[in-house]
């Protein structure tokens, strides 16, 4: 709703299917239902208290990241600011949720502070990498025709812009940035700009995604040591990457 999207994960967005009031009410309800489920796990009171505190912090941070996403525009940033804004937005908006998922499981299972923190950081980094993949899929058209190129049309700060700012000469990036600002104002060809921005990323635009996922997994393995679950984690990371790619 806030993004003005008509599609999510290959299907019509909920507010397009059932209307804005019902979709808003459902989305708000989903904030509270998981907290009810936590209370039904039958865990020790101290553990349950910790589990309730984790979503409070994560959901607040997600809202802050979404606020940044809604207000930051590519035409307003200096090239040196693009990556920092994009990373902060990704860590807060997407990384916080993935970190929460990992930390909840570790906490419920009785993990110590070191394990919970390692998994939280892994989840945050995994979320950033998947946001990279999502931004790239939307730019390339892999996310579907209704999503392509939604981010460009709205002038959003995305990872392709961050990578282009690092790769391109200043004057070349400035020219693309001006076109991005004009497109957000309603002037220009979104498909042509999408193709030009994608071309600016070089022959292997998914390399930062792969490197981010590999580094996150390697640091997790180093932090928790040999563990039989690591193979399952790696398989799930690979599955998520393939899912976002397709």
Tab-separated table of C-alpha atoms in Angstrom:
chain	number	residue	atom	x	y	z
A	1	UNK	CA	0.000	0.000	0.000
A	2	UNK	CA	2.689	2.480	1.041
A	3	UNK	CA	4.850	1.552	-1.942
A	4	UNK	CA	1.983	1.976	-4.394
A	5	UNK	CA	2.528	-1.597	-5.576
A	6	UNK	CA	-0.029	-3.596	-7.509
A	7	UNK	CA	1.804	-6.917	-7.174
A	8	UNK	CA	3.670	-8.903	-4.508
A	9	UNK	CA	5.566	-12.151	-5.100
A	10	UNK	CA	4.007	-12.688	-8.494
A	11	UNK	CA	0.394	-12.148	-7.408
A	12	UNK	CA	-1.893	-9.160	-7.059
A	13	UNK	CA	-1.249	-7.277	-3.816
A	14	UNK	CA	-3.842	-7.929	-1.109
A	15	UNK	CA	-5.299	-4.416	-1.234
A	16	UNK	CA	-5.908	-4.922	-4.955
A	17	UNK	CA	-7.784	-8.156	-4.254
A	18	UNK	CA	-9.906	-7.288	-1.210
A	19	UNK	CA	-9.786	-3.496	-0.975
A	20	UNK	CA	-7.820	-1.062	1.149
A	21	UNK	CA	-9.792	-1.262	4.446
A	22	UNK	CA	-9.664	-5.065	4.723
A	23	UNK	CA	-6.014	-5.202	3.651
A	24	UNK	CA	-5.019	-2.564	6.238
A	25	UNK	CA	-6.888	-4.352	8.989
A	26	UNK	CA	-5.309	-7.675	8.048
A	27	UNK	CA	-1.828	-6.186	7.968
A	28	UNK	CA	-2.282	-4.619	11.400
A	29	UNK	CA	-3.677	-7.877	12.799
A	30	UNK	CA	-0.572	-9.692	11.627
A	31	UNK	CA	1.546	-7.539	13.952
A	32	UNK	CA	-0.229	-8.989	16.984
A	33	UNK	CA	-1.006	-12.574	16.025
A	34	UNK	CA	2.641	-13.734	16.344
A	35	UNK	CA	2.790	-12.316	19.873
A	36	UNK	CA	-0.212	-14.444	20.762
A	37	UNK	CA	1.496	-17.488	19.303
A	38	UNK	CA	4.592	-16.800	21.435
A	39	UNK	CA	2.423	-16.968	24.533
A	40	UNK	CA	1.125	-20.401	23.482
A	41	UNK	CA	4.573	-22.046	23.332
A	42	UNK	CA	4.652	-22.923	27.003
A	43	UNK	CA	8.162	-21.572	27.511
A	44	UNK	CA	9.649	-20.410	30.822
A	45	UNK	CA	8.462	-16.922	31.768
A	46	UNK	CA	11.928	-15.370	31.420
A	47	UNK	CA	12.361	-16.796	27.913
A	48	UNK	CA	8.872	-15.703	26.879
A	49	UNK	CA	9.608	-12.177	28.111
A	50	UNK	CA	12.747	-12.044	25.955
A	51	UNK	CA	10.767	-13.321	22.965
A	52	UNK	CA	8.233	-10.519	23.350
A	53	UNK	CA	10.924	-7.850	23.578
A	54	UNK	CA	12.659	-8.898	20.360
A	55	UNK	CA	9.664	-8.183	18.053
A	56	UNK	CA	9.043	-4.824	19.724
A	57	UNK	CA	12.505	-3.585	18.770
A	58	UNK	CA	12.525	-5.205	15.327
A	59	UNK	CA	9.118	-3.925	14.222
A	60	UNK	CA	9.962	-0.399	15.352
A	61	UNK	CA	13.199	-0.537	13.375
A	62	UNK	CA	11.333	-1.874	10.324
A	63	UNK	CA	9.040	1.144	10.436
A	64	UNK	CA	12.024	3.466	10.628
A	65	UNK	CA	13.549	1.762	7.604
A	66	UNK	CA	10.286	2.021	5.722
A	67	UNK	CA	10.057	5.728	6.581
A	68	UNK	CA	13.513	6.215	5.096
A	69	UNK	CA	12.508	4.242	2.008
A	70	UNK	CA	9.418	6.400	1.536
A	71	UNK	CA	11.231	9.722	1.871
A	72	UNK	CA	14.745	9.237	0.435
A	73	UNK	CA	14.912	9.877	-3.291
A	74	UNK	CA	17.800	9.177	-5.621
A	75	UNK	CA	17.706	12.665	-7.098
A	76	UNK	CA	18.343	14.235	-3.680
A	77	UNK	CA	21.512	12.336	-2.744
A	78	UNK	CA	25.167	12.970	-3.452
A	79	UNK	CA	26.768	9.902	-5.086
A	80	UNK	CA	28.872	9.366	-1.961
A	81	UNK	CA	25.693	9.066	0.142
A	82	UNK	CA	23.822	6.496	-1.935
A	83	UNK	CA	25.420	3.311	-0.592
A	84	UNK	CA	25.204	4.364	3.069
A	85	UNK	CA	21.526	5.296	2.773
A	86	UNK	CA	20.752	2.101	0.881
A	87	UNK	CA	22.538	-0.100	3.429
A	88	UNK	CA	20.874	1.565	6.393
A	89	UNK	CA	17.476	1.239	4.775
A	90	UNK	CA	18.073	-2.442	3.959
A	91	UNK	CA	19.380	-3.289	7.422
A	92	UNK	CA	16.420	-1.639	9.129
A	93	UNK	CA	13.608	-2.594	6.774
A	94	UNK	CA	14.553	-6.073	5.589
A	95	UNK	CA	17.493	-7.106	7.739
A	96	UNK	CA	15.609	-6.455	10.980
A	97	UNK	CA	12.946	-9.011	10.072
A	98	UNK	CA	15.434	-11.680	9.071
A	99	UNK	CA	17.493	-11.009	12.175
A	100	UNK	CA	14.340	-11.269	14.284
A	101	UNK	CA	13.460	-14.653	12.776
A	102	UNK	CA	16.912	-16.021	13.551
A	103	UNK	CA	17.089	-14.529	17.048
A	104	UNK	CA	13.621	-15.778	17.993
A	105	UNK	CA	14.513	-19.358	17.144
A	106	UNK	CA	17.824	-19.199	18.984
A	107	UNK	CA	16.230	-17.622	22.061
A	108	UNK	CA	13.343	-20.101	22.196
A	109	UNK	CA	15.846	-22.968	21.904
A	110	UNK	CA	17.797	-21.670	24.900
A	111	UNK	CA	20.801	-20.291	23.051
A	112	UNK	CA	23.216	-18.114	24.979
A	113	UNK	CA	23.792	-14.444	24.199
A	114	UNK	CA	26.702	-15.218	21.864
A	115	UNK	CA	24.622	-17.604	19.743
A	116	UNK	CA	21.604	-15.290	19.648
A	117	UNK	CA	23.748	-12.310	18.604
A	118	UNK	CA	25.559	-14.334	15.926
A	119	UNK	CA	22.270	-15.494	14.439
A	120	UNK	CA	20.743	-12.023	14.669
A	121	UNK	CA	23.686	-10.539	12.748
A	122	UNK	CA	23.513	-13.368	10.216
A	123	UNK	CA	19.827	-12.668	9.667
A	124	UNK	CA	20.444	-8.948	9.193
A	125	UNK	CA	23.152	-9.603	6.608
A	126	UNK	CA	21.002	-12.210	4.897
A	127	UNK	CA	18.168	-9.689	4.712
A	128	UNK	CA	20.455	-7.092	3.135
A	129	UNK	CA	21.644	-9.577	0.516
A	130	UNK	CA	18.084	-10.558	-0.315
A	131	UNK	CA	17.110	-6.889	-0.597
A	132	UNK	CA	19.968	-6.512	-3.062
A	133	UNK	CA	18.591	-9.447	-5.020
A	134	UNK	CA	15.070	-8.064	-4.890
A	135	UNK	CA	16.166	-4.633	-6.140
A	136	UNK	CA	18.127	-6.231	-8.960
A	137	UNK	CA	15.261	-8.525	-9.971
A	138	UNK	CA	12.904	-5.579	-10.190
A	139	UNK	CA	15.334	-3.604	-12.312
A	140	UNK	CA	15.986	-6.530	-14.678
A	141	UNK	CA	12.338	-7.530	-14.969
A	142	UNK	CA	12.818	-10.910	-13.269
A	143	UNK	CA	10.373	-9.834	-10.539
A	144	UNK	CA	7.545	-9.690	-13.103
A	145	UNK	CA	6.158	-7.132	-15.536
A	146	UNK	CA	3.988	-5.359	-12.951
A	147	UNK	CA	7.023	-4.705	-10.738
A	148	UNK	CA	9.318	-3.558	-13.559
A	149	UNK	CA	10.581	-0.908	-13.078
A	150	UNK	CA	8.518	0.286	-10.104
A	151	UNK	CA	11.486	1.468	-8.046
A	152	UNK	CA	12.764	3.699	-10.840
A	153	UNK	CA	9.369	5.258	-11.428
A	154	UNK	CA	9.125	6.201	-7.753
A	155	UNK	CA	12.718	7.463	-7.581
A	156	UNK	CA	13.665	5.033	-4.800
A	157	UNK	CA	17.186	4.544	-3.517
A	158	UNK	CA	18.100	0.966	-4.436
A	159	UNK	CA	21.217	-1.194	-4.607
A	160	UNK	CA	21.664	-0.877	-8.381
A	161	UNK	CA	21.973	2.882	-7.860
A	162	UNK	CA	24.500	2.307	-5.059
A	163	UNK	CA	26.606	-0.021	-7.204
A	164	UNK	CA	26.433	2.338	-10.175
A	165	UNK	CA	27.601	5.232	-7.979
A	166	UNK	CA	30.699	3.204	-7.094
A	167	UNK	CA	31.415	1.915	-10.586
A	168	UNK	CA	30.798	4.892	-12.838
A	169	UNK	CA	32.722	8.125	-13.385
A	170	UNK	CA	31.053	10.987	-11.547
A	171	UNK	CA	29.746	12.697	-14.673
A	172	UNK	CA	28.234	9.457	-16.025
A	173	UNK	CA	26.460	8.715	-12.768
A	174	UNK	CA	25.259	12.319	-12.528
A	175	UNK	CA	23.622	11.979	-15.940
A	176	UNK	CA	21.824	8.787	-14.885
A	177	UNK	CA	20.806	10.391	-11.596
A	178	UNK	CA	19.298	13.386	-13.374
A	179	UNK	CA	17.311	11.047	-15.612
A	180	UNK	CA	16.149	9.152	-12.511
A	181	UNK	CA	14.931	12.347	-10.884
A	182	UNK	CA	13.099	13.394	-14.046
A	183	UNK	CA	11.468	9.970	-14.327
A	184	UNK	CA	10.217	10.223	-10.735
A	185	UNK	CA	8.757	13.609	-11.673
A	186	UNK	CA	6.892	12.014	-14.582
A	187	UNK	CA	9.245	12.621	-17.506
A	188	UNK	CA	11.291	10.022	-19.333
A	189	UNK	CA	11.289	6.393	-20.449
A	190	UNK	CA	11.467	3.954	-17.529
A	191	UNK	CA	12.404	0.959	-19.668
A	192	UNK	CA	15.330	2.766	-21.304
A	193	UNK	CA	16.645	4.037	-17.968
A	194	UNK	CA	16.305	0.553	-16.481
A	195	UNK	CA	18.337	-0.927	-19.326
A	196	UNK	CA	21.022	1.741	-19.021
A	197	UNK	CA	21.307	1.380	-15.248
A	198	UNK	CA	21.492	-2.394	-15.541
A	199	UNK	CA	24.218	-2.099	-18.190
A	200	UNK	CA	26.188	0.157	-15.840
A	201	UNK	CA	26.465	-2.714	-13.355
A	202	UNK	CA	28.763	-4.742	-15.578
A	203	UNK	CA	28.596	-8.332	-16.836
A	204	UNK	CA	27.946	-9.921	-13.419
A	205	UNK	CA	25.517	-7.696	-11.491
A	206	UNK	CA	24.645	-10.469	-8.997
A	207	UNK	CA	28.221	-10.741	-7.732
A	208	UNK	CA	27.605	-8.458	-4.690
A	209	UNK	CA	24.626	-10.617	-3.742
A	210	UNK	CA	26.631	-13.843	-3.859
A	211	UNK	CA	29.513	-12.262	-1.973
A	212	UNK	CA	27.169	-10.917	0.694
A	213	UNK	CA	25.514	-14.289	1.226
A	214	UNK	CA	28.821	-16.154	1.296
A	215	UNK	CA	30.367	-13.731	3.785
A	216	UNK	CA	27.320	-13.876	6.067
A	217	UNK	CA	27.379	-17.666	6.111
A	218	UNK	CA	31.146	-17.831	6.656
A	219	UNK	CA	30.964	-15.450	9.623
A	220	UNK	CA	28.085	-17.422	11.137
A	221	UNK	CA	30.045	-20.673	10.817
A	222	UNK	CA	33.049	-19.004	12.426
A	223	UNK	CA	30.970	-17.628	15.305
A	224	UNK	CA	29.116	-20.795	16.291
A	225	UNK	CA	31.678	-23.420	15.271
A	226	UNK	CA	30.969	-26.827	13.703
A	227	UNK	CA	27.294	-27.642	13.895
A	228	UNK	CA	25.142	-30.096	11.910
A	229	UNK	CA	22.477	-27.444	11.271
A	230	UNK	CA	24.862	-25.291	9.224
A	231	UNK	CA	24.376	-27.442	6.134
A	232	UNK	CA	20.619	-26.922	6.363
A	233	UNK	CA	21.134	-23.168	6.784
A	234	UNK	CA	23.351	-23.069	3.695
A	235	UNK	CA	20.782	-25.027	1.683
A	236	UNK	CA	18.038	-22.615	2.730
A	237	UNK	CA	20.162	-19.592	1.813
A	238	UNK	CA	20.790	-21.099	-1.614
A	239	UNK	CA	17.071	-21.808	-2.040
A	240	UNK	CA	16.161	-18.232	-1.154
A	241	UNK	CA	18.689	-16.877	-3.639
A	242	UNK	CA	17.258	-19.076	-6.403
A	243	UNK	CA	13.725	-18.042	-5.487
A	244	UNK	CA	14.533	-14.343	-5.698
A	245	UNK	CA	16.444	-14.897	-8.931
A	246	UNK	CA	13.502	-16.633	-10.525
